[in-house]
Amino acid sequence: MKNLKIAILLGISSFVGYSQDHFSGISTSNRVGILNGILNPAEYSNLSKKFEVNLYGISIDINNNKIGFSDLTSNNNLQDLIFKGKDPVNLNFDGQIVGPSVAIKLLKWGFAITTKANLKFDLMNIDPNIGNAINNNNIGAALTVFNNNFNQRLIGTSYGEVGFSIARPIIDNDKNSFSAGVTLKLLFPGSYSNFGLKDLNGTITQVGSAAYLTTNQPANLNIAYSGSLANSFSNFSDYTKSIYGGLNGIASDIGFTYKWKDGPSKYKIKAGLAIRNIGSMTYKDNNNSSTNYILNIQPNSANPNGLNLNLFSNVNNLNNVENILYNNGYLTKINGQKDFKVNLPTLLTFYSDIKIASKIYITGYLQNKLKNDTNNNQITALNIVSVTPRINLGFFETYVPISNNQISGTTVGFGFRLGGFYLGSNSIISSITSNAKQADIYTGFRWSFL
């Protein structure tokens, strides 16, 4: 799987300047629009204008626990850095495109139709001993023993969604308002891949210039693929070939907002609570497969040293991985299916925006995932905490998001809005000043009127 790691590292280099908190800062602005409604459907009842049209919104996020910003411009071998040390490798690439969308406020009701495309790739809890052995064709030591009681996952997915939202105040008087909203999302799964290896306890032995793997006990393995990722997962274009597939899933968002008012259209405090991505989708394709195996690698007459990890150097799809392991007698099939269901990353979101002084606000934001990322049929997400001070002058707005997540730690970013155009990053300041292990950028344009 050497090609895969090269592609990941090239992707980091190509998208540098690109975290996981999409549209951080602008999505909690007191200039309420479609991005606020995507975060919390109840916000559609709080639209700043009667109409808003979203032309485009693009957010690209990358974070990891190994490579810092300065490493991208150094002479160090990035493939060596990512598998350095004893800590498991965690890397997350997350892209989101908000397409043509429209929102309207009619009397006290808010309505919206939104379109969105999602691209994700993750390395989760990858043992650096195995990664280094495949990457360098050896391990630099005669013997390495490891015992992992977690699920090592390689996950890629792309899917589209169309959302239909409605919101309305339940309580609305001169001092307070309380609103509720819901979004029904039609899901269009495009492509998917998962390699999940659980409870791998083994030994890597160097023989000559090659590294060989044997297992000390049987491990559980899931291999699943669908769409363009069934053929290859080593190029970024594989994730964009089939973002929108057929309609094969439904999800929903539910949200609430409270405002302590400061006049007819302003507030002293606004708080929001939402549960997003409640649902799943089914991948269906001619080359679909999802199979559970028992993996047991023992020396035999054909392979007296065990599994030669050099065999994976030129692999670029999971079907090849499956064939190598199966043809060498290391896999025992438990069960399998052609079509399979994948769960969305259900999130609990809470935020509070407080007016400090005229034109000056500060927002606290919390995102907590409600599903277990280690499950093989689960799309991953991050737990995030952030604080964002902002200055809003009406036509112009600027803000500084300060965030923390469990992979890349604390980051500091910067963003601004000029009319309907916005541009920002959740990590640009920390990337330049403190070698952060996260990079991101987002931009977009929307038009509000009346």
Short mmCIF file of C-alpha atoms in Angstrom, two decimals:
data_model
loop_
_atom_site.label_atom_id
_atom_site.label_comp_id
_atom_site.label_asym_id
_atom_site.label_seq_id
_atom_site.Cartn_x
_atom_site.Cartn_y
_atom_site.Cartn_z
CA MET A 1 0.00 0.00 0.00
CA LYS A 2 2.98 2.26 -0.57
CA ASN A 3 1.16 4.06 -3.41
CA LEU A 4 -1.61 4.96 -1.00
CA LYS A 5 0.73 6.64 1.46
CA ILE A 6 2.48 8.54 -1.28
CA ALA A 7 -0.91 9.80 -2.50
CA ILE A 8 -1.87 10.91 1.01
CA LEU A 9 1.35 12.82 1.50
CA LEU A 10 1.08 14.42 -1.93
CA GLY A 11 -2.47 15.39 -1.01
CA ILE A 12 -1.22 17.13 2.13
CA SER A 13 1.36 19.02 0.11
CA SER A 14 -1.16 19.96 -2.59
CA PHE A 15 -3.89 21.14 -0.22
CA VAL A 16 -1.69 22.86 2.35
CA GLY A 17 -3.50 25.83 3.79
CA TYR A 18 -6.46 23.53 3.94
CA SER A 19 -8.98 21.13 9.75
CA GLN A 20 -12.16 19.48 10.35
CA ASP A 21 -14.34 22.31 11.64
CA HIS A 22 -15.94 23.37 8.36
CA PHE A 23 -16.58 27.11 7.87
CA SER A 24 -15.43 27.81 11.44
CA GLY A 25 -16.31 31.34 12.54
CA ILE A 26 -18.52 32.26 9.60
CA SER A 27 -21.07 29.50 10.35
CA THR A 28 -21.81 31.02 13.79
CA SER A 29 -21.83 34.65 12.64
CA ASN A 30 -24.65 36.90 13.83
CA ARG A 31 -25.17 37.65 10.14
CA VAL A 32 -27.39 34.57 9.83
CA GLY A 33 -27.57 32.71 6.52
CA ILE A 34 -27.47 29.27 4.90
CA LEU A 35 -24.19 28.23 6.57
CA ASN A 36 -25.77 28.87 9.98
CA GLY A 37 -28.78 26.78 8.91
CA ILE A 38 -26.58 23.88 7.81
CA LEU A 39 -25.04 23.94 11.30
CA ASN A 40 -28.46 24.22 12.98
CA PRO A 41 -31.76 24.13 11.01
CA ALA A 42 -33.50 26.29 13.64
CA GLU A 43 -31.36 29.20 12.39
CA TYR A 44 -33.46 29.46 9.24
CA SER A 45 -36.09 31.24 11.36
CA ASN A 46 -33.39 33.80 12.30
CA LEU A 47 -32.29 34.73 8.76
CA SER A 48 -30.84 38.25 8.59
CA LYS A 49 -32.54 38.88 5.24
CA LYS A 50 -35.75 37.48 3.75
CA PHE A 51 -33.90 35.74 0.92
CA GLU A 52 -30.46 34.20 0.61
CA VAL A 53 -28.94 32.41 -2.36
CA ASN A 54 -25.73 30.43 -1.89
CA LEU A 55 -23.65 30.29 -5.04
CA TYR A 56 -20.79 28.18 -3.69
CA GLY A 57 -18.97 27.26 -0.51
CA ILE A 58 -15.80 25.13 -0.38
CA SER A 59 -14.01 23.87 2.73
CA ILE A 60 -10.92 21.64 2.68
CA ASP A 61 -9.63 20.28 6.01
CA ILE A 62 -6.57 18.18 6.84
CA ASN A 63 -5.20 17.23 10.25
CA ASN A 64 -2.84 14.59 11.59
CA ASN A 65 -0.77 13.76 14.66
CA LYS A 66 2.65 13.40 13.02
CA ILE A 67 3.52 16.01 10.38
CA GLY A 68 3.78 19.72 11.21
CA PHE A 69 3.39 22.64 8.84
CA SER A 70 7.14 23.27 8.61
CA ASP A 71 7.77 19.64 7.62
CA LEU A 72 6.06 20.31 4.29
CA THR A 73 8.82 22.73 3.29
CA SER A 74 11.73 20.82 4.87
CA ASN A 75 14.08 18.29 3.32
CA ASN A 76 12.69 15.52 5.54
CA ASN A 77 11.08 12.47 3.95
CA LEU A 78 7.40 12.89 4.79
CA GLN A 79 6.75 9.16 4.50
CA ASP A 80 9.39 8.54 7.17
CA LEU A 81 7.97 11.26 9.44
CA ILE A 82 4.40 10.01 9.38
CA PHE A 83 5.47 6.53 10.58
CA LYS A 84 8.06 7.78 13.05
CA GLY A 85 7.78 6.91 16.76
CA LYS A 86 5.48 4.49 18.56
CA ASP A 87 2.17 6.40 18.53
CA PRO A 88 -0.46 5.13 16.07
CA VAL A 89 -0.90 7.27 12.95
CA ASN A 90 -4.09 9.33 12.69
CA LEU A 91 -4.75 11.42 9.60
CA ASN A 92 -8.01 13.01 8.48
CA PHE A 93 -8.83 14.64 5.15
CA ASP A 94 -12.31 16.18 4.94
CA GLY A 95 -13.69 18.17 2.02
CA GLN A 96 -17.12 19.76 1.82
CA ILE A 97 -18.75 21.63 -1.06
CA VAL A 98 -21.97 23.56 -0.47
CA GLY A 99 -23.58 23.89 -3.88
CA PRO A 100 -26.44 26.03 -5.17
CA SER A 101 -28.85 26.56 -2.27
CA VAL A 102 -31.66 28.93 -1.35
CA ALA A 103 -33.29 30.05 1.92
CA ILE A 104 -36.36 32.21 2.50
CA LYS A 105 -37.99 33.77 5.57
CA LEU A 106 -41.76 34.01 5.14
CA LEU A 107 -43.66 35.59 8.05
CA LYS A 108 -42.17 33.71 11.03
CA TRP A 109 -41.29 30.61 9.06
CA GLY A 110 -37.90 29.79 7.58
CA PHE A 111 -37.43 27.43 4.62
CA ALA A 112 -34.37 26.20 2.73
CA ILE A 113 -33.27 23.82 0.01
CA THR A 114 -29.56 23.03 0.12
CA THR A 115 -27.11 20.87 -1.81
CA LYS A 116 -23.84 19.54 -0.47
CA ALA A 117 -21.04 17.15 -1.49
CA ASN A 118 -18.78 15.36 1.02
CA LEU A 119 -15.31 13.87 0.49
CA LYS A 120 -13.50 12.07 3.32
CA PHE A 121 -10.37 10.01 3.79
CA ASP A 122 -8.94 8.75 7.10
CA LEU A 123 -6.06 6.76 8.48
CA MET A 124 -7.08 5.77 12.00
CA ASN A 125 -4.85 4.08 14.61
CA ILE A 126 -2.38 2.74 12.02
CA ASP A 127 0.52 0.88 13.66
CA PRO A 128 3.72 2.75 12.62
CA ASN A 129 5.71 -0.51 12.63
CA ILE A 130 3.63 -1.92 9.77
CA GLY A 131 3.52 1.38 7.90
CA ASN A 132 7.29 1.82 8.17
CA ALA A 133 7.96 -1.77 7.10
CA ILE A 134 5.84 -1.40 3.93
CA ASN A 135 7.12 2.09 3.22
CA ASN A 136 10.85 1.24 3.53
CA ASN A 137 10.68 -2.48 2.64
CA ASN A 138 12.39 -3.16 5.96
CA ILE A 139 12.12 -2.17 9.61
CA GLY A 140 15.68 -1.25 10.50
CA ALA A 141 15.69 -3.88 13.26
CA ALA A 142 15.88 -7.65 13.24
CA LEU A 143 12.66 -8.16 15.21
CA THR A 144 9.61 -6.05 16.13
CA VAL A 145 6.76 -7.38 18.27
CA PHE A 146 3.49 -5.44 18.61
CA ASN A 147 0.10 -6.00 20.22
CA ASN A 148 -2.81 -3.82 19.13
CA ASN A 149 -6.20 -4.14 20.82
CA PHE A 150 -7.86 -1.53 18.59
CA ASN A 151 -9.26 -1.39 15.07
CA GLN A 152 -6.84 0.02 12.51
CA ARG A 153 -8.90 1.63 9.74
CA LEU A 154 -8.27 3.04 6.30
CA ILE A 155 -11.53 4.73 5.20
CA GLY A 156 -12.51 6.67 2.10
CA THR A 157 -15.96 7.89 1.11
CA SER A 158 -17.77 10.38 -1.11
CA TYR A 159 -21.47 11.18 -1.10
CA GLY A 160 -23.90 13.95 -1.93
CA GLU A 161 -26.95 15.24 -0.14
CA VAL A 162 -29.97 17.44 -0.80
CA GLY A 163 -31.58 19.00 2.27
CA PHE A 164 -35.12 20.34 2.81
CA SER A 165 -35.43 22.52 5.92
CA ILE A 166 -38.18 24.20 7.88
CA ALA A 167 -37.99 26.30 11.06
CA ARG A 168 -40.24 28.46 13.21
CA PRO A 169 -40.18 30.33 16.54
CA ILE A 170 -42.11 28.56 19.28
CA ILE A 171 -41.80 31.53 21.64
CA ASP A 172 -41.26 35.06 20.31
CA ASN A 173 -41.74 38.25 22.35
CA ASP A 174 -39.91 41.52 22.96
CA LYS A 175 -37.25 39.96 25.19
CA ASN A 176 -36.90 36.31 24.21
CA SER A 177 -37.33 33.91 21.33
CA PHE A 178 -37.05 30.14 21.11
CA SER A 179 -37.03 28.44 17.72
CA ALA A 180 -37.00 24.88 16.43
CA GLY A 181 -36.06 23.51 13.03
CA VAL A 182 -35.57 20.27 11.15
CA THR A 183 -33.79 19.25 7.96
CA LEU A 184 -34.60 16.12 5.96
CA LYS A 185 -31.64 15.06 3.84
CA LEU A 186 -31.76 12.79 0.81
CA LEU A 187 -28.43 10.96 0.51
CA PHE A 188 -26.68 9.96 -2.71
CA PRO A 189 -23.76 7.62 -1.87
CA GLY A 190 -21.00 7.78 -4.48
CA SER A 191 -17.99 5.68 -3.49
CA TYR A 192 -16.61 3.97 -0.38
CA SER A 193 -13.68 1.92 0.88
CA ASN A 194 -12.84 0.45 4.29
CA PHE A 195 -9.95 -1.64 5.54
CA GLY A 196 -10.51 -2.47 9.21
CA LEU A 197 -7.97 -4.66 11.01
CA LYS A 198 -8.83 -5.34 14.66
CA ASP A 199 -6.74 -6.95 17.42
CA LEU A 200 -3.58 -7.44 15.37
CA ASN A 201 -0.96 -9.09 17.54
CA GLY A 202 2.11 -9.98 15.53
CA THR A 203 5.80 -9.97 14.79
CA ILE A 204 7.73 -8.29 11.97
CA THR A 205 11.02 -9.95 11.12
CA GLN A 206 13.68 -8.59 8.79
CA VAL A 207 15.18 -11.17 6.45
CA GLY A 208 17.72 -9.71 4.07
CA SER A 209 16.23 -6.54 2.58
CA ALA A 210 12.61 -7.56 3.17
CA ALA A 211 10.22 -7.41 6.14
CA TYR A 212 7.95 -10.35 6.96
CA LEU A 213 4.82 -10.36 9.12
CA THR A 214 3.43 -13.23 11.20
CA THR A 215 0.48 -13.07 13.60
CA ASN A 216 0.66 -14.34 17.17
CA GLN A 217 -3.12 -14.78 17.28
CA PRO A 218 -5.97 -14.50 14.73
CA ALA A 219 -7.18 -10.97 13.94
CA ASN A 220 -10.48 -9.69 12.51
CA LEU A 221 -10.44 -8.02 9.09
CA ASN A 222 -13.14 -6.16 7.16
CA ILE A 223 -12.61 -5.19 3.52
CA ALA A 224 -15.33 -3.15 1.82
CA TYR A 225 -15.38 -1.12 -1.38
CA SER A 226 -17.85 0.47 -3.77
CA GLY A 227 -17.87 2.81 -6.77
CA SER A 228 -14.62 4.29 -8.09
CA LEU A 229 -12.79 3.44 -4.85
CA ALA A 230 -13.18 -0.25 -5.69
CA ASN A 231 -10.74 0.27 -8.57
CA SER A 232 -8.22 2.58 -6.95
CA PHE A 233 -7.77 4.66 -3.80
CA SER A 234 -4.37 6.20 -4.51
CA ASN A 235 -5.44 9.30 -6.49
CA PHE A 236 -7.49 12.26 -5.33
CA SER A 237 -9.53 12.05 -8.53
CA ASP A 238 -10.86 8.67 -7.36
CA TYR A 239 -12.85 10.50 -4.67
CA THR A 240 -14.32 13.08 -7.05
CA LYS A 241 -15.35 10.78 -9.92
CA SER A 242 -18.63 9.72 -8.35
CA ILE A 243 -19.61 12.05 -5.51
CA TYR A 244 -23.31 11.80 -6.31
CA GLY A 245 -24.63 8.28 -6.83
CA GLY A 246 -28.23 7.06 -6.76
CA LEU A 247 -30.68 7.98 -3.99
CA ASN A 248 -30.01 5.35 -1.31
CA GLY A 249 -30.32 6.95 2.11
CA ILE A 250 -32.12 9.42 4.35
CA ALA A 251 -30.82 11.48 7.27
CA SER A 252 -32.07 14.34 9.40
CA ASP A 253 -30.88 17.29 11.49
CA ILE A 254 -32.84 18.65 14.46
CA GLY A 255 -32.03 21.98 16.08
CA PHE A 256 -33.11 24.64 18.57
CA THR A 257 -32.04 28.23 19.20
CA TYR A 258 -32.65 30.69 22.03
CA LYS A 259 -32.16 34.47 21.83
CA TRP A 260 -32.08 37.04 24.62
CA LYS A 261 -33.05 40.00 22.48
CA ASP A 262 -31.48 43.43 22.24
CA GLY A 263 -34.10 45.11 20.09
CA PRO A 264 -36.28 43.72 17.25
CA SER A 265 -33.50 42.08 15.20
CA LYS A 266 -30.45 41.94 17.49
CA TYR A 267 -29.53 39.98 20.60
CA LYS A 268 -27.35 40.02 23.69
CA ILE A 269 -26.99 36.24 23.75
CA LYS A 270 -27.90 33.55 21.27
CA ALA A 271 -27.49 29.83 22.01
CA GLY A 272 -28.04 26.87 19.70
CA LEU A 273 -28.28 23.10 20.11
CA ALA A 274 -28.46 20.63 17.23
CA ILE A 275 -28.15 16.91 16.52
CA ARG A 276 -26.95 16.41 12.96
CA ASN A 277 -26.52 13.51 10.54
CA ILE A 278 -29.04 11.12 12.08
CA GLY A 279 -29.20 8.41 9.45
CA SER A 280 -27.38 6.05 7.10
CA MET A 281 -27.00 5.19 3.42
CA THR A 282 -26.63 2.00 1.43
CA TYR A 283 -23.90 1.57 -1.14
CA LYS A 284 -25.01 -0.31 -4.24
CA ASP A 285 -22.76 -0.88 -7.23
CA ASN A 286 -21.82 -3.66 -9.65
CA ASN A 287 -18.37 -4.00 -8.08
CA ASN A 288 -19.59 -3.75 -4.48
CA SER A 289 -18.20 -5.99 -1.76
CA SER A 290 -18.08 -6.06 2.04
CA THR A 291 -16.49 -9.14 3.60
CA ASN A 292 -15.44 -10.08 7.13
CA TYR A 293 -12.44 -12.38 7.54
CA ILE A 294 -10.26 -14.01 10.16
CA LEU A 295 -6.64 -13.10 9.40
CA ASN A 296 -4.05 -15.64 10.51
CA ILE A 297 -0.54 -15.33 9.06
CA GLN A 298 1.67 -18.33 9.83
CA PRO A 299 4.79 -19.62 8.06
CA ASN A 300 4.14 -22.38 5.51
CA SER A 301 6.08 -24.22 2.84
CA ALA A 302 5.40 -21.54 0.23
CA ASN A 303 6.15 -18.68 2.64
CA PRO A 304 8.52 -19.96 5.34
CA ASN A 305 9.06 -16.47 6.82
CA GLY A 306 5.39 -15.40 6.77
CA LEU A 307 3.88 -12.58 4.71
CA ASN A 308 6.36 -10.55 2.66
CA LEU A 309 5.25 -6.95 3.14
CA ASN A 310 6.99 -5.96 -0.11
CA LEU A 311 3.98 -7.47 -1.89
CA PHE A 312 1.98 -4.36 -0.93
CA SER A 313 4.45 -1.83 -2.36
CA ASN A 314 2.55 -1.30 -5.62
CA VAL A 315 -0.98 -2.01 -4.43
CA ASN A 316 -3.55 0.71 -5.14
CA ASN A 317 -6.90 -0.89 -4.33
CA LEU A 318 -8.39 -3.05 -1.60
CA ASN A 319 -9.31 -5.84 -4.00
CA ASN A 320 -5.58 -6.36 -4.61
CA VAL A 321 -4.92 -6.47 -0.87
CA GLU A 322 -7.72 -8.99 -0.47
CA ASN A 323 -6.37 -11.20 -3.27
CA ILE A 324 -2.80 -11.21 -1.91
CA LEU A 325 -3.92 -12.29 1.56
CA TYR A 326 -6.49 -14.79 0.28
CA ASN A 327 -4.25 -16.41 -2.35
CA ASN A 328 -1.52 -16.95 0.22
CA GLY A 329 -3.95 -18.76 2.52
CA TYR A 330 -4.05 -16.16 5.29
CA LEU A 331 -7.79 -15.38 5.18
CA THR A 332 -10.81 -17.35 6.38
CA LYS A 333 -14.12 -15.85 5.29
CA ILE A 334 -16.73 -15.35 8.03
CA ASN A 335 -19.50 -13.62 6.03
CA GLY A 336 -19.98 -11.12 3.24
CA GLN A 337 -22.52 -9.10 1.30
CA LYS A 338 -22.72 -7.20 -1.97
CA ASP A 339 -24.70 -4.16 -0.80
CA PHE A 340 -23.89 -2.65 2.59
CA LYS A 341 -25.04 0.16 4.87
CA VAL A 342 -22.79 2.94 6.19
CA ASN A 343 -23.72 5.19 9.12
CA LEU A 344 -23.27 8.95 8.94
CA PRO A 345 -21.20 10.72 11.63
CA THR A 346 -23.97 11.80 14.03
CA LEU A 347 -22.93 14.95 15.92
CA LEU A 348 -24.17 16.86 18.95
CA THR A 349 -23.48 20.56 18.43
CA PHE A 350 -23.81 23.38 20.98
CA TYR A 351 -22.80 27.02 20.62
CA SER A 352 -23.38 30.35 22.30
CA ASP A 353 -22.77 33.78 20.76
CA ILE A 354 -22.45 36.65 23.27
CA LYS A 355 -22.47 40.36 22.52
CA ILE A 356 -19.53 41.91 24.42
CA ALA A 357 -19.97 45.46 23.15
CA SER A 358 -21.36 47.21 20.11
CA LYS A 359 -20.13 45.29 17.02
CA ILE A 360 -18.02 42.90 19.16
CA TYR A 361 -19.06 39.28 19.81
CA ILE A 362 -17.51 36.08 21.11
CA THR A 363 -18.73 32.57 20.25
CA GLY A 364 -18.17 29.33 22.12
CA TYR A 365 -18.64 26.11 20.11
CA LEU A 366 -18.72 22.42 21.06
CA GLN A 367 -18.98 19.45 18.70
CA ASN A 368 -19.21 15.93 20.11
CA LYS A 369 -19.54 12.76 18.01
CA LEU A 370 -22.25 10.32 19.10
CA LYS A 371 -21.05 7.24 17.17
CA ASN A 372 -18.03 4.95 17.62
CA ASP A 373 -15.43 5.63 14.91
CA THR A 374 -13.87 2.20 15.35
CA ASN A 375 -16.90 0.45 13.80
CA ASN A 376 -16.21 -0.62 10.23
CA ASN A 377 -19.52 0.72 8.89
CA GLN A 378 -19.05 4.18 10.45
CA ILE A 379 -17.96 7.42 8.77
CA THR A 380 -15.66 9.23 11.19
CA ALA A 381 -15.85 12.65 12.86
CA LEU A 382 -13.87 14.72 15.38
CA ASN A 383 -14.68 16.15 18.80
CA ILE A 384 -14.06 19.91 18.65
CA VAL A 385 -14.07 22.83 21.09
CA SER A 386 -13.56 26.39 19.86
CA VAL A 387 -13.80 30.04 20.92
CA THR A 388 -14.16 32.75 18.27
CA PRO A 389 -13.98 36.50 18.97
CA ARG A 390 -15.37 38.61 16.11
CA ILE A 391 -15.98 42.16 14.97
CA ASN A 392 -19.05 42.68 12.78
CA LEU A 393 -19.38 46.07 11.08
CA GLY A 394 -22.28 45.00 8.87
CA PHE A 395 -20.81 44.87 5.38
CA PHE A 396 -17.44 43.75 6.80
CA GLU A 397 -16.75 41.12 9.46
CA THR A 398 -13.53 39.57 10.79
CA TYR A 399 -12.87 36.84 13.36
CA VAL A 400 -10.18 34.64 14.94
CA PRO A 401 -11.26 31.02 15.67
CA ILE A 402 -9.26 29.23 18.40
CA SER A 403 -9.97 25.48 18.28
CA ASN A 404 -8.92 22.16 19.74
CA ASN A 405 -9.55 18.59 18.49
CA GLN A 406 -8.29 15.18 19.60
CA ILE A 407 -5.95 14.62 16.64
CA SER A 408 -4.04 17.83 15.94
CA GLY A 409 -4.53 19.72 19.22
CA THR A 410 -4.95 23.50 19.46
CA THR A 411 -5.03 25.78 16.41
CA VAL A 412 -5.55 29.49 15.79
CA GLY A 413 -7.05 30.79 12.55
CA PHE A 414 -8.32 33.92 10.86
CA GLY A 415 -11.21 34.81 8.55
CA PHE A 416 -13.21 37.68 7.13
CA ARG A 417 -16.42 38.45 5.28
CA LEU A 418 -16.84 41.27 2.78
CA GLY A 419 -20.48 41.52 1.80
CA GLY A 420 -21.42 38.05 0.57
CA PHE A 421 -17.84 36.86 0.00
CA TYR A 422 -15.95 35.09 2.77
CA LEU A 423 -12.50 33.56 3.17
CA GLY A 424 -11.00 31.92 6.24
CA SER A 425 -8.86 29.29 7.87
CA ASN A 426 -9.15 27.54 11.21
CA SER A 427 -5.38 27.16 11.58
CA ILE A 428 -3.42 29.63 9.44
CA ILE A 429 -1.93 31.57 12.37
CA SER A 430 -0.85 28.51 14.36
CA SER A 431 0.45 26.79 11.21
CA ILE A 432 2.82 29.67 10.50
CA THR A 433 3.85 30.45 14.10
CA SER A 434 3.89 27.10 15.93
CA ASN A 435 4.21 24.29 13.35
CA ALA A 436 0.61 23.07 13.81
CA LYS A 437 -0.34 19.62 12.54
CA GLN A 438 -3.48 20.95 10.89
CA ALA A 439 -4.15 23.02 7.79
CA ASP A 440 -7.39 24.25 6.23
CA ILE A 441 -9.03 26.83 4.04
CA TYR A 442 -12.60 27.72 3.14
CA THR A 443 -14.20 30.25 0.87
CA GLY A 444 -17.55 31.02 -0.69
CA PHE A 445 -20.09 33.56 -1.83
CA ARG A 446 -23.77 34.03 -1.00
CA TRP A 447 -26.23 36.79 -1.83
CA SER A 448 -28.84 38.10 0.62
CA PHE A 449 -31.54 40.66 -0.08
CA LEU A 450 -34.77 42.24 1.27
#
